[in-house]
Amino acid sequence: MTTATTMEPRLMTGNEAVTLGAIAAGARFYAGYPITPSTEVAEIAAAMFPDIGGVFIQMEDEIASLGAVIGASLTGLKSFTATSGPGFSLMQEHIGFAAMAEVPCVIINVMRGGPSTGLPTHMSQGDVMQAKYGSHGDYPTVVLAPASVLECYTLTIKAFNLSEKFRMPAIILSDELVGHMCEKVQLPPEGELEVVNRLRPTVPADWYRHYESTPTGISPMAGFGEGYRFHVTGLAHDSSGFPTEVPSETHALMEKFKNKEIRNIRDLTMVESYMMEDAEICIFSYGSVSRSARRAVRILRDRNIKAGALRPQILWPFPKQAVETMLDQVSYVLIPEMNVGQLRKEVERLSHDGRGRIKGLNVLNSEFITAADIVERVEHDVL
Amino acid sequence: MSSETVTEPVVTVASKAAKNIPYDARLWLRHSKKFPHLWCPGCGLGIILGSSIRAFHDAGFEKDTTVVVAGIGCTGRMPVYMDCNTLHTTHGRALTFATGVKLAKPHLDVVVYMGDGDALAIGGNHFIHSARRNLNLTAIVVNNSIYGMTGGQVSPTTPHGARSTTTPRGQFARPFDTCDLAIGAGATFVARTSITNARHMQKMIHQGLKHDGFSMIEIVSNCHTSFGRLNGIPSHLDMFQQLKERTVLVKPDMDMEEEKSEGRLPLGVLHCDTTVPNYLRQKLGDVAPKPAKATGREP
Ligand SMILES: Cc1ncc(C[n+]2csc(CCOP(=O)(O)OP(=O)(O)O)c2C)c(N)n1
Ligand code: SF4
Ligand SMILES: [Mg+2]
């Protein structure tokens, strides 16, 4: 087993890279429940953690797993879990809790075919909406979608950073293809990638408020056992953490959540564009499917079709501005997705001239969308 | 008032009365913050709060290193009143959060409060697995035989035949015996106590806190507001009286089965096994996990 500091390029899978990324980000607590196609994350964490002072535990289910992760994070440890569709559904209750109680934590969801037990060993992108709206109520979260093994590493570090910085759950929406794909990767040397830790209180214990209102909207966070003696609850609460039903206080709480996304949208936007400078049509995709999109762009360019590709690395918050710019630029958008068109609906919402020029290429039988599929569809639609 | 002078009580070792002055539970209350509490007048939860704090004191717990975790329900509101590190979680899942806290920071003392529905219905899976794991946690199950907070629906400990808003013709299923369930699942310390005996409760909780491994204390309590009202005992005093009559202190050589068959609940330490190494000691290398029995194959 290698450590996160390996300098030599080597072959590894996306799931391995996710685990190494978590460790490089400083994660030292893992609680999970095995499920294909995410299990390798647990197995690698179980093997590596004892040697680096980390804690690993397999819990009785995914609800328990995320509960333990949140408990550990409240003591100050960076904590994470990994799962797939059925387990991700069970985790929704505690994703809401982490958002409400503002506890940093990272959830890796290696998507597989759904609904229900679905297609355990096949890929899908069916959890895009669930990752944003799966738990009840309006809550902030950030969702990242890696498209390569290297990105499984770098975006996992990014997920921890954003989760720590903004005190909210971060979700890695990987998929079976990226998770199980083996690629040659050169991990960046330790120290090259930024690692962010949660803001710590500087006030004496008596003055500490776990949800202090600050100019940045982010409250410094103490850990259990450090002398601050605060209260944490999933109930609506005031800035000291105690339950409240006073409308002005519950309003302030919900505004704080909303503003986490709105005010920090620059930090929470990551979009990669490919050959978009002079593009007249755009392939908008994310995760493993975006690999086919890039290749399709090159093929289309060879055939004198000015194609480009846009790929959100952060799906939620949705990169409104980048998509609007793209919609102003191109006359045709194809959105290949391995679901019924979950993110396409978000793009359509931003289009002022109707939905006619925004097309979906949707595959639900778990057969991967290839570059040829995309090229064929574009040529059919625009030629 | 200036005329009022406070004198320190004279405490001598010989003074029998002094020994009986209970620890002032207010020292652990967040009195400037969260009072009055939300429990009904006459609810046993207040007595449990007092006895718990005295037991924390007896066990030498410090506020800064004590973490009190709870689920959802009337019982779940326990931690908000306690001046220590407190975590009010989700319905049924308190033990999972507590497991994370304890594993991450083993030096913290972690106590978990759950209602009967919380611990045994929605949280039943976490309950048995926590018992099996034998991590050094103390779980306190407040059994009032009903869902108190939501207004009196049937719970896994509602007696056979008893009424609730969702069993208007009586409960058809049998109840769990919380202690038997914990023992069966492998808890290494199991005790039962009652709100009608605050001293006994303090003693049982204290022993649970001191136990090296997973401890479970069932506290038989009253919910006159829901259970009592629906079952013809709307007064908390009448419920206290009934609880007194229904419970009996464990004595050596007592035939537990006979007591139970006569409808009496034994109160006391029902199970204590100090030979099972706790989860953390194995993890930290104090005790190597025992290898599984030979199967004829190399592991
Ligand atoms: C997931 C979920 N389901 C249902 C509820 C509603 N609920 C709140 S408390 C409670 C039952 C409480 O009963 P018990 O655990 O016995 O605690 P008590 O109030 O009697 O102390 C229920 C069903 C909830 N909060 N969360
Ligand atoms: S509803 Fe029942 S359990 Fe809840 S506070 Fe009132 S008496 Fe106590
Ligand atoms: Mg109850």
XYZ file of C-alpha atoms and ligand atoms in Angstrom:
717
model
C 0.000 0.000 0.000
C 1.356 3.360 -0.951
C 0.975 6.550 0.996
C -0.485 9.789 -0.233
C 2.983 11.234 -0.714
C 4.033 8.868 -3.494
C 5.862 10.768 -6.188
C 6.229 8.058 -8.799
C 3.465 7.918 -11.380
C 1.493 4.739 -10.892
C -1.659 2.920 -11.799
C -4.562 3.293 -9.465
C -8.348 3.282 -9.430
C -10.621 6.208 -8.758
C -11.729 4.727 -5.460
C -8.119 4.414 -4.342
C -7.422 7.990 -5.401
C -10.442 9.238 -3.450
C -9.111 7.566 -0.309
C -5.597 8.924 -0.803
C -7.069 12.361 -1.455
C -9.045 12.212 1.782
C -5.916 11.276 3.702
C -3.924 14.055 2.033
C -6.695 16.480 3.014
C -6.168 15.426 6.622
C -9.066 13.011 7.088
C -8.487 10.744 10.073
C -11.923 9.236 10.648
C -13.903 6.889 8.438
C -17.191 5.180 9.237
C -19.047 3.320 6.535
C -21.054 0.353 5.374
C -19.898 -1.717 2.407
C -21.632 -1.268 -0.913
C -20.621 -1.825 -4.506
C -19.094 0.098 -6.264
C -17.647 2.092 -3.351
C -16.355 -0.676 -1.078
C -12.676 -0.253 -2.005
C -12.684 3.145 -0.316
C -13.578 1.476 2.990
C -11.114 -1.354 2.488
C -8.221 0.950 1.701
C -9.071 3.252 4.621
C -9.291 0.217 6.935
C -5.845 -0.920 5.824
C -4.156 2.489 5.953
C -5.688 4.267 8.925
C -4.099 2.286 11.783
C -0.637 3.339 10.598
C -1.413 7.028 10.317
C -3.317 7.502 13.560
C -6.718 7.369 11.907
C -9.895 5.716 13.111
C -11.842 3.287 10.945
C -15.101 1.609 11.823
C -17.640 -0.372 9.865
C -21.060 0.547 11.238
C -24.372 -1.324 11.140
C -25.788 0.749 8.272
C -25.305 4.002 6.377
C -27.436 6.069 8.742
C -25.151 5.001 11.557
C -22.082 5.628 9.415
C -22.853 9.257 8.777
C -23.962 9.680 12.409
C -20.550 8.478 13.582
C -18.806 10.681 11.012
C -20.648 13.749 12.324
C -19.910 12.796 15.935
C -16.209 12.466 15.135
C -16.151 15.730 13.205
C -17.678 17.497 16.212
C -14.586 16.551 18.192
C -12.410 18.181 15.523
C -11.391 15.240 13.314
C -11.824 15.551 9.569
C -14.198 12.698 8.781
C -15.701 10.966 5.779
C -17.719 8.061 4.486
C -18.287 6.379 1.124
C -21.359 4.721 -0.300
C -23.523 4.227 -3.371
C -27.212 4.714 -4.290
C -29.091 2.668 -1.659
C -26.708 3.798 1.069
C -26.808 7.377 -0.173
C -30.595 7.297 0.217
C -30.181 6.190 3.840
C -27.685 8.956 4.487
C -30.043 11.762 3.538
C -31.313 12.178 7.100
C -27.848 12.938 8.412
C -26.801 15.049 5.439
C -29.594 17.354 6.571
C -28.334 17.179 10.140
C -24.774 18.071 9.105
C -26.080 21.026 7.112
C -28.355 22.187 9.933
C -25.754 21.792 12.672
C -23.004 23.080 10.331
C -20.699 20.106 10.816
C -18.031 19.614 8.135
C -17.984 16.112 6.614
C -17.431 14.514 3.224
C -19.663 11.883 1.638
C -18.363 9.930 -1.337
C -21.210 8.596 -3.481
C -19.960 6.279 -6.207
C -23.111 6.251 -8.330
C -24.562 3.000 -9.662
C -27.715 2.224 -11.577
C -30.969 2.865 -9.722
C -33.677 3.082 -8.543
C -33.582 0.768 -5.530
C -30.969 -1.980 -5.698
C -30.822 -1.291 -9.414
C -27.628 -2.199 -11.220
C -24.975 -2.575 -8.526
C -21.995 -3.013 -10.806
C -22.935 -0.593 -13.553
C -22.596 3.103 -13.929
C -25.244 5.785 -13.768
C -25.613 9.475 -13.008
C -29.003 9.102 -11.420
C -28.224 10.758 -8.075
C -27.551 14.301 -9.305
C -30.795 15.790 -8.000
C -30.734 13.691 -4.853
C -27.276 15.018 -4.035
C -28.731 18.499 -3.918
C -32.304 17.952 -2.782
C -32.268 14.523 -1.118
C -32.757 15.634 2.459
C -35.814 17.622 3.513
C -35.813 21.378 3.817
C -33.605 23.980 2.145
C -29.999 23.405 3.051
C -26.582 24.287 1.657
C -24.187 21.715 0.299
C -21.503 21.400 -2.337
C -21.374 18.554 -4.848
C -18.280 17.729 -6.911
C -18.097 15.333 -9.858
C -14.675 13.910 -10.776
C -14.057 12.699 -14.322
C -10.681 11.024 -13.925
C -8.642 9.145 -11.369
C -6.444 12.162 -10.747
C -9.536 14.269 -10.176
C -10.825 11.716 -7.688
C -7.753 12.736 -5.709
C -7.770 16.503 -6.236
C -11.521 17.030 -5.982
C -11.693 15.003 -2.770
C -9.147 17.374 -1.248
C -11.203 20.252 -2.603
C -14.357 18.753 -1.062
C -12.728 18.618 2.362
C -11.464 22.177 1.962
C -14.878 23.566 1.053
C -16.618 21.535 3.741
C -14.198 22.766 6.398
C -14.208 26.336 5.185
C -17.973 26.724 4.953
C -19.020 24.268 7.672
C -21.324 22.238 5.460
C -21.468 18.706 4.066
C -19.588 18.136 0.806
C -20.485 15.345 -1.569
C -18.273 13.675 -4.135
C -20.492 12.365 -6.906
C -18.222 9.780 -8.415
C -19.583 6.955 -10.540
C -18.916 3.284 -11.118
C -16.793 4.004 -14.173
C -14.522 6.591 -12.569
C -14.401 4.653 -9.307
C -13.307 1.374 -10.861
C -11.266 2.768 -13.740
C -7.513 2.261 -13.532
C -5.377 5.142 -14.799
C -1.780 6.112 -14.582
C -1.567 9.103 -12.297
C 1.121 11.316 -10.913
C -0.124 12.574 -7.575
C 0.961 16.112 -6.779
C 3.678 16.211 -4.119
C 2.476 16.779 -0.562
C 2.168 20.455 0.198
C 1.484 21.448 -3.389
C -2.279 21.305 -3.026
C -3.865 23.667 -0.554
C -5.348 22.086 2.573
C -7.915 24.147 4.478
C -8.860 23.619 8.112
C -11.989 24.894 9.827
C -11.808 28.303 11.440
C -11.114 28.017 15.166
C -12.481 30.299 17.879
C -10.153 32.897 19.340
C -12.453 34.106 22.113
C -12.459 32.878 25.724
C -14.778 29.921 26.358
C -17.397 32.068 28.105
C -17.847 34.233 25.050
C -17.961 31.422 22.542
C -21.055 30.978 20.397
C -21.050 27.909 18.192
C -23.019 29.755 15.492
C -21.703 33.283 16.022
C -22.823 35.670 13.340
C -19.730 37.047 11.595
C -19.094 39.382 8.637
C -18.149 36.384 6.469
C -21.199 34.387 7.502
C -19.001 31.548 8.720
C -18.809 30.843 12.449
C -15.555 29.672 14.049
C -15.917 26.103 15.312
C -14.662 24.561 18.553
C -14.583 20.827 19.193
C -16.093 18.763 21.990
C -13.766 18.441 24.942
C -11.904 21.673 24.297
C -13.556 23.605 27.128
C -16.248 25.431 25.167
C -19.247 23.338 26.265
C -21.641 24.184 23.444
C -24.939 22.616 22.417
C -25.584 21.073 19.002
C -29.047 20.233 17.705
C -30.890 19.509 14.487
C -33.674 21.789 15.688
C -33.758 25.362 14.460
C -31.435 27.199 16.806
C -30.089 30.620 17.735
C -26.459 31.684 17.469
C -25.577 29.941 20.723
C -27.001 26.669 19.415
C -30.105 26.489 21.611
C -33.459 25.625 20.044
C -35.601 28.569 19.042
C -38.914 29.141 17.294
C -38.654 32.938 17.272
C -39.304 33.895 13.627
C -36.541 36.516 13.513
C -34.022 33.908 14.725
C -35.167 31.084 12.474
C -35.164 33.539 9.588
C -31.568 34.509 10.367
C -30.619 30.827 10.410
C -32.142 30.118 7.000
C -30.618 33.281 5.535
C -27.231 32.188 6.823
C -27.621 28.861 4.992
C -28.751 30.537 1.773
C -25.897 33.004 1.905
C -23.299 30.284 2.296
C -23.888 29.451 -1.364
C -24.716 32.914 -2.681
C -21.893 34.855 -1.079
C -19.242 32.244 -1.722
C -20.250 31.328 -5.242
C -16.797 32.138 -6.552
C -15.241 29.558 -4.233
C -18.045 27.167 -5.075
C -17.755 27.352 -8.848
C -15.427 25.094 -10.827
C -16.086 24.805 -14.531
C -13.715 23.502 -17.174
C -14.160 24.592 -20.745
C -12.640 22.769 -23.680
C -12.272 24.382 -27.115
C -15.046 26.804 -26.260
C -13.298 29.985 -27.540
C -14.921 29.922 -30.981
C -17.483 27.183 -30.361
C -20.893 27.357 -31.986
C -22.231 24.239 -30.352
C -21.538 22.953 -26.861
C -21.498 19.540 -25.247
C -22.374 20.108 -21.614
C -21.550 17.125 -19.421
C -19.933 16.058 -16.188
C -18.267 13.076 -14.537
C -17.146 10.144 -16.644
C -19.443 11.055 -19.553
C -17.442 14.255 -20.056
C -14.536 12.095 -21.235
C -16.605 11.039 -24.216
C -17.647 14.648 -24.749
C -14.043 15.819 -25.135
C -13.320 13.150 -27.653
C -16.519 13.937 -29.496
C -15.462 17.600 -29.711
C -12.206 16.605 -31.401
C -13.998 14.346 -33.874
C -16.570 17.049 -34.649
C -13.823 19.635 -35.158
C -12.183 17.251 -37.645
C -15.501 17.296 -39.489
C -15.579 21.090 -39.482
C -18.218 21.448 -36.811
C -17.181 24.110 -34.323
C -17.860 22.198 -31.151
C -16.700 22.857 -27.619
C -17.298 21.258 -24.248
C -18.230 22.674 -20.903
C -17.893 20.615 -17.754
C -18.888 21.628 -14.259
C -16.555 20.021 -11.719
C -18.826 21.427 -9.035
C -22.433 20.530 -9.927
C -24.061 22.192 -6.945
C -24.332 25.097 -6.445
C -25.175 25.100 -10.150
C -22.711 27.261 -12.147
C -25.368 29.669 -13.337
C -23.055 32.345 -14.681
C -20.860 30.020 -16.747
C -23.900 28.308 -18.227
C -25.565 31.630 -19.102
C -22.404 32.784 -20.878
C -22.310 29.522 -22.796
C -25.999 29.822 -23.746
C -25.341 33.346 -25.074
C -22.496 32.035 -27.192
C -23.748 28.854 -28.848
C -26.760 27.960 -30.922
C -27.015 24.324 -29.879
C -26.316 22.456 -26.639
C -26.200 18.700 -26.210
C -26.326 17.373 -22.688
C -25.416 13.687 -22.534
C -26.331 12.194 -19.176
C -26.799 8.718 -17.796
C -30.147 9.695 -16.293
C -33.418 11.122 -17.610
C -31.916 14.590 -17.981
C -31.523 15.761 -14.417
C -28.986 18.525 -15.018
C -30.456 19.405 -18.419
C -33.481 20.809 -16.612
C -31.191 23.218 -14.765
C -29.712 24.410 -18.055
C -33.178 24.792 -19.567
C -34.195 27.013 -16.664
C -31.503 29.479 -17.663
C -32.429 29.600 -21.318
C -34.633 32.568 -22.178
C -35.501 31.486 -25.700
C -37.127 28.209 -24.889
C -35.838 24.694 -24.851
C -35.595 24.038 -28.555
C -31.839 24.260 -28.933
C -31.032 22.346 -25.730
C -31.042 18.628 -26.356
C -30.508 15.659 -24.113
C -28.801 12.380 -24.900
C -30.018 10.151 -22.131
C -29.030 6.558 -21.545
C -30.655 4.579 -18.766
C -29.533 1.018 -19.436
C -26.067 1.601 -17.951
C -24.365 1.303 -21.345
C -21.773 4.026 -21.401
C -22.309 7.042 -23.659
C -19.449 6.985 -26.149
C -17.949 9.755 -28.258
C -19.502 8.096 -31.308
C -22.967 8.318 -29.709
C -22.467 12.031 -29.106
C -21.092 12.716 -32.597
C -23.930 10.843 -34.211
C -26.508 12.792 -32.235
C -24.899 16.180 -32.934
C -24.671 15.455 -36.642
C -28.276 14.333 -36.673
C -29.433 17.501 -34.919
C -27.332 20.193 -36.601
C -26.454 19.028 -40.049
C -31.619 41.004 50.603
C -28.896 42.209 52.910
C -30.333 40.611 56.017
C -29.906 37.205 54.474
C -26.574 35.680 55.312
C -25.369 32.494 53.816
C -23.487 30.250 56.152
C -21.400 27.344 55.030
C -22.922 24.117 56.327
C -20.740 22.633 59.058
C -19.624 19.322 57.704
C -17.884 16.884 59.969
C -17.017 13.358 59.083
C -19.007 12.227 62.072
C -22.096 14.053 60.918
C -24.469 11.492 59.517
C -26.690 14.213 58.119
C -23.858 15.726 56.098
C -23.344 12.476 54.278
C -26.917 12.653 53.183
C -26.704 16.133 51.702
C -26.952 15.376 48.000
C -24.671 17.072 45.526
C -26.290 20.263 44.283
C -27.415 19.325 40.775
C -27.788 22.990 39.879
C -24.023 23.169 39.531
C -24.368 21.261 36.254
C -27.434 23.043 34.932
C -27.440 25.719 32.270
C -29.697 27.799 34.497
C -28.933 31.106 32.846
C -29.862 29.654 29.494
C -32.583 27.110 29.106
C -35.124 27.147 31.897
C -37.962 26.542 32.568
C -37.653 23.111 30.974
C -40.290 21.873 28.561
C -41.352 18.740 30.453
C -44.844 18.414 31.937
C -45.177 19.099 35.642
C -44.826 15.755 37.397
C -42.792 14.087 34.657
C -40.085 11.727 35.866
C -37.546 13.241 33.474
C -36.755 15.998 35.990
C -35.871 13.404 38.634
C -33.689 11.642 36.089
C -31.882 14.886 35.305
C -31.069 15.391 38.995
C -29.957 11.831 39.669
C -27.874 11.789 36.502
C -25.946 14.892 37.474
C -25.307 13.515 40.951
C -24.058 10.295 39.385
C -21.749 12.276 37.053
C -20.377 13.997 40.136
C -19.949 10.696 42.001
C -18.087 9.256 39.015
C -15.711 12.228 39.007
C -16.831 13.457 35.588
C -15.702 16.946 34.559
C -17.994 19.231 32.587
C -15.387 19.923 29.927
C -14.746 16.265 29.170
C -18.299 14.972 29.450
C -20.347 14.635 26.278
C -24.079 14.038 26.656
C -25.772 12.790 23.496
C -29.493 12.240 23.024
C -32.048 11.285 20.418
C -35.437 12.853 19.762
C -38.370 12.847 22.149
C -39.101 14.222 25.606
C -36.099 12.249 26.839
C -34.069 13.620 23.963
C -34.308 17.103 25.462
C -32.156 16.039 28.433
C -28.771 17.386 27.254
C -29.876 20.951 26.508
C -30.184 21.567 30.269
C -26.764 20.165 31.146
C -23.729 22.426 31.294
C -21.295 20.206 29.412
C -20.679 19.239 25.759
C -24.140 18.374 24.485
C -25.442 16.861 21.272
C -29.118 16.513 20.395
C -29.133 14.209 17.376
C -31.822 12.550 15.235
C -34.593 10.152 16.250
C -33.067 6.798 17.138
C -29.518 7.567 16.089
C -27.952 9.025 19.230
C -25.727 5.983 19.747
C -24.209 6.353 16.289
C -23.083 9.929 16.942
C -21.834 8.874 20.383
C -19.805 6.092 18.769
C -18.101 8.639 16.525
C -17.346 10.966 19.428
C -15.929 8.208 21.619
C -13.791 6.643 18.892
C -12.438 10.020 17.822
C -11.647 11.237 21.354
C -11.481 8.227 23.715
C -10.675 10.382 26.750
C -14.143 11.957 26.652
C -16.865 10.461 28.867
C -19.896 9.853 26.688
C -23.428 9.334 28.053
C -26.428 8.754 25.799
C -30.114 9.420 26.650
C -32.897 7.817 24.647
C -36.609 7.252 24.998
C -38.092 3.767 24.614
C -39.234 4.468 21.056
C -35.974 6.199 20.278
C -33.757 3.368 21.542
C -35.819 0.296 20.719
C -37.980 1.079 17.674
C -36.299 3.413 15.210
C -32.939 3.007 16.969
C -33.219 -0.715 17.707
C -30.516 -1.653 15.249
C -28.059 0.871 16.672
C -28.975 -0.292 20.175
C -28.131 -3.956 19.653
C -24.989 -3.223 17.667
C -23.720 -0.786 20.281
C -24.306 -3.437 22.933
C -22.416 -6.005 20.871
C -19.511 -3.666 20.123
C -18.796 -2.983 23.817
C -17.421 0.485 23.280
C -17.154 2.375 26.563
C -20.464 4.272 26.390
C -23.289 4.578 28.896
C -26.747 4.327 27.362
C -29.703 5.452 29.459
C -33.100 4.352 28.200
C -36.011 6.208 29.751
C -38.898 3.793 29.448
C -42.269 5.479 29.843
C -44.000 2.809 27.711
C -45.190 5.338 25.133
C -44.182 7.973 22.604
C -44.419 10.962 24.916
C -43.346 13.818 22.722
C -45.658 13.038 19.823
C -48.671 12.631 22.055
C -49.070 8.993 23.038
C -48.536 6.537 20.205
C -47.655 2.914 20.850
C -44.003 2.094 21.581
C -42.037 -1.175 21.630
C -42.422 -1.270 25.430
C -46.151 -0.522 25.596
C -47.584 -3.453 27.595
C -49.743 -6.003 25.830
C -53.318 -4.747 25.879
C -52.473 -1.150 26.843
C -54.039 1.721 24.973
C -52.304 4.376 22.972
C -53.597 6.765 20.321
C -52.533 4.273 17.651
C -53.747 1.183 19.523
C -57.203 2.397 20.533
C -58.326 -1.192 21.107
C -55.227 -2.169 22.999
C -51.763 -3.240 21.936
C -51.834 -6.635 20.192
C -48.078 -7.268 20.187
C -45.888 -8.085 23.158
C -43.433 -5.531 24.530
C -39.662 -5.756 24.579
C -37.950 -6.238 27.901
C -35.263 -3.570 27.458
C -32.803 -5.259 29.802
C -33.226 -8.741 28.338
C -32.701 -7.274 24.885
C -29.495 -5.525 25.967
C -28.166 -8.657 27.676
C -29.041 -10.772 24.671
C -27.234 -8.355 22.395
C -24.094 -8.569 24.503
C -24.145 -5.475 26.727
C -21.622 -6.045 29.510
C -23.441 -3.986 32.159
C -27.223 -3.904 32.388
C -29.287 -2.401 35.184
C -32.851 -1.313 35.770
C -33.982 1.463 38.046
C -37.041 3.625 38.565
C -37.870 7.290 38.992
C -39.573 6.369 42.253
C -36.192 5.714 43.842
C -33.863 8.601 43.017
C -31.011 7.316 45.195
C -31.115 3.911 43.583
C -31.182 5.577 40.186
C -28.103 7.622 41.073
C -26.323 4.464 42.214
C -27.203 2.482 39.098
C -26.133 5.290 36.751
C -22.926 5.726 38.724
C -22.106 2.032 38.379
C -22.883 2.190 34.684
C -20.591 5.177 34.197
C -17.792 3.367 36.015
C -18.174 0.181 34.000
C -15.405 -0.470 31.488
C -17.446 -1.245 28.385
C -20.974 -0.659 27.108
C -23.436 -0.084 29.937
C -27.206 0.180 29.625
C -29.464 1.481 32.351
C -33.196 1.286 31.870
C -35.096 3.858 33.908
C -38.759 3.062 34.324
C -40.571 6.386 34.174
C -44.041 7.864 33.986
C -45.844 9.642 31.214
C -49.091 10.517 32.916
C -49.846 13.026 30.167
C -50.119 10.386 27.467
C -49.828 6.865 28.822
C -51.612 7.675 32.071
C -54.416 9.628 30.466
C -55.115 6.892 27.916
C -54.948 4.077 30.479
C -56.958 5.452 33.381
C -54.124 6.852 35.540
C -54.002 10.555 34.629
C -52.306 11.685 37.837
C -48.548 11.478 38.083
C -48.804 10.612 41.786
C -51.001 7.630 41.010
C -48.506 6.567 38.373
C -45.648 6.872 40.862
C -47.625 4.699 43.282
C -48.214 2.090 40.589
C -44.572 2.105 39.593
C -43.610 1.539 43.224
C -45.961 -1.406 43.469
C -44.813 -2.847 40.154
C -41.079 -2.778 40.948
C -38.977 -4.718 43.412
C -35.322 -4.363 44.350
C -33.162 -7.267 43.281
C -32.067 -9.424 46.201
C -29.615 -12.305 46.236
C -31.304 -15.594 45.423
C -34.335 -13.823 44.022
C -36.243 -15.774 41.406
C -36.385 -13.140 38.657
C -38.673 -15.201 36.466
C -41.171 -15.609 39.253
C -41.126 -11.892 40.012
C -41.660 -11.152 36.359
C -44.471 -13.654 36.027
C -46.193 -11.918 38.907
C -45.875 -8.665 37.039
C -43.039 -7.163 39.094
C -39.988 -5.585 37.507
C -36.709 -6.311 39.278
C -34.614 -3.179 39.908
C -30.851 -3.396 40.245
C -27.811 -4.635 38.376
C -29.117 -7.482 36.247
C -25.934 -8.307 34.389
C -22.283 -7.353 34.757
C -19.455 -9.016 32.859
C -15.994 -7.537 33.342
C -14.156 -10.219 31.374
C -15.008 -8.883 27.922
C -12.352 -6.389 26.759
C -13.872 -3.146 25.590
C -13.634 -2.180 21.928
C -11.238 0.714 22.402
C -8.740 -1.189 24.517
C -8.365 -3.687 21.709
C -8.114 -0.974 19.132
C -5.485 0.866 21.108
C -3.533 -2.340 21.562
C -3.934 -2.836 25.338
C -5.556 -6.173 24.734
C -5.042 -8.070 21.535
C -8.321 -9.332 20.096
C -8.717 -13.007 20.808
C -8.305 -15.034 17.635
C -11.437 -16.768 16.483
C -11.771 -20.450 17.257
C -9.678 -22.595 14.939
C -11.548 -23.527 11.816
C -8.818 -25.729 10.418
C -7.890 -22.974 7.977
C -5.229 -20.361 8.255
C -6.824 -16.916 8.568
C -37.285 10.074 11.725
C -38.311 10.569 12.656
N -39.496 9.924 12.737
C -40.438 10.365 13.587
C -40.201 11.456 14.373
C -41.292 11.948 15.289
N -41.028 11.651 16.697
C -40.449 12.553 17.511
S -40.259 11.983 19.080
C -40.988 10.514 18.667
C -41.222 9.422 19.684
C -40.667 9.690 21.012
O -40.936 8.625 21.866
P -39.799 8.080 22.803
O -38.591 7.766 22.033
O -40.374 6.967 23.624
O -39.440 9.344 23.729
P -40.323 10.087 24.829
O -40.877 11.295 24.186
O -41.368 9.143 25.279
O -39.335 10.411 25.896
C -41.357 10.474 17.332
C -42.029 9.339 16.701
C -38.957 12.101 14.246
N -38.629 13.174 14.968
N -38.039 11.639 13.395
S -45.400 14.091 27.515
Fe -44.998 12.492 29.020
S -42.798 12.039 28.816
Fe -43.182 14.013 27.825
S -42.781 15.528 29.407
Fe -44.975 15.101 29.475
S -45.166 13.495 30.997
Fe -43.022 13.577 30.436
Mg -41.199 7.036 25.518
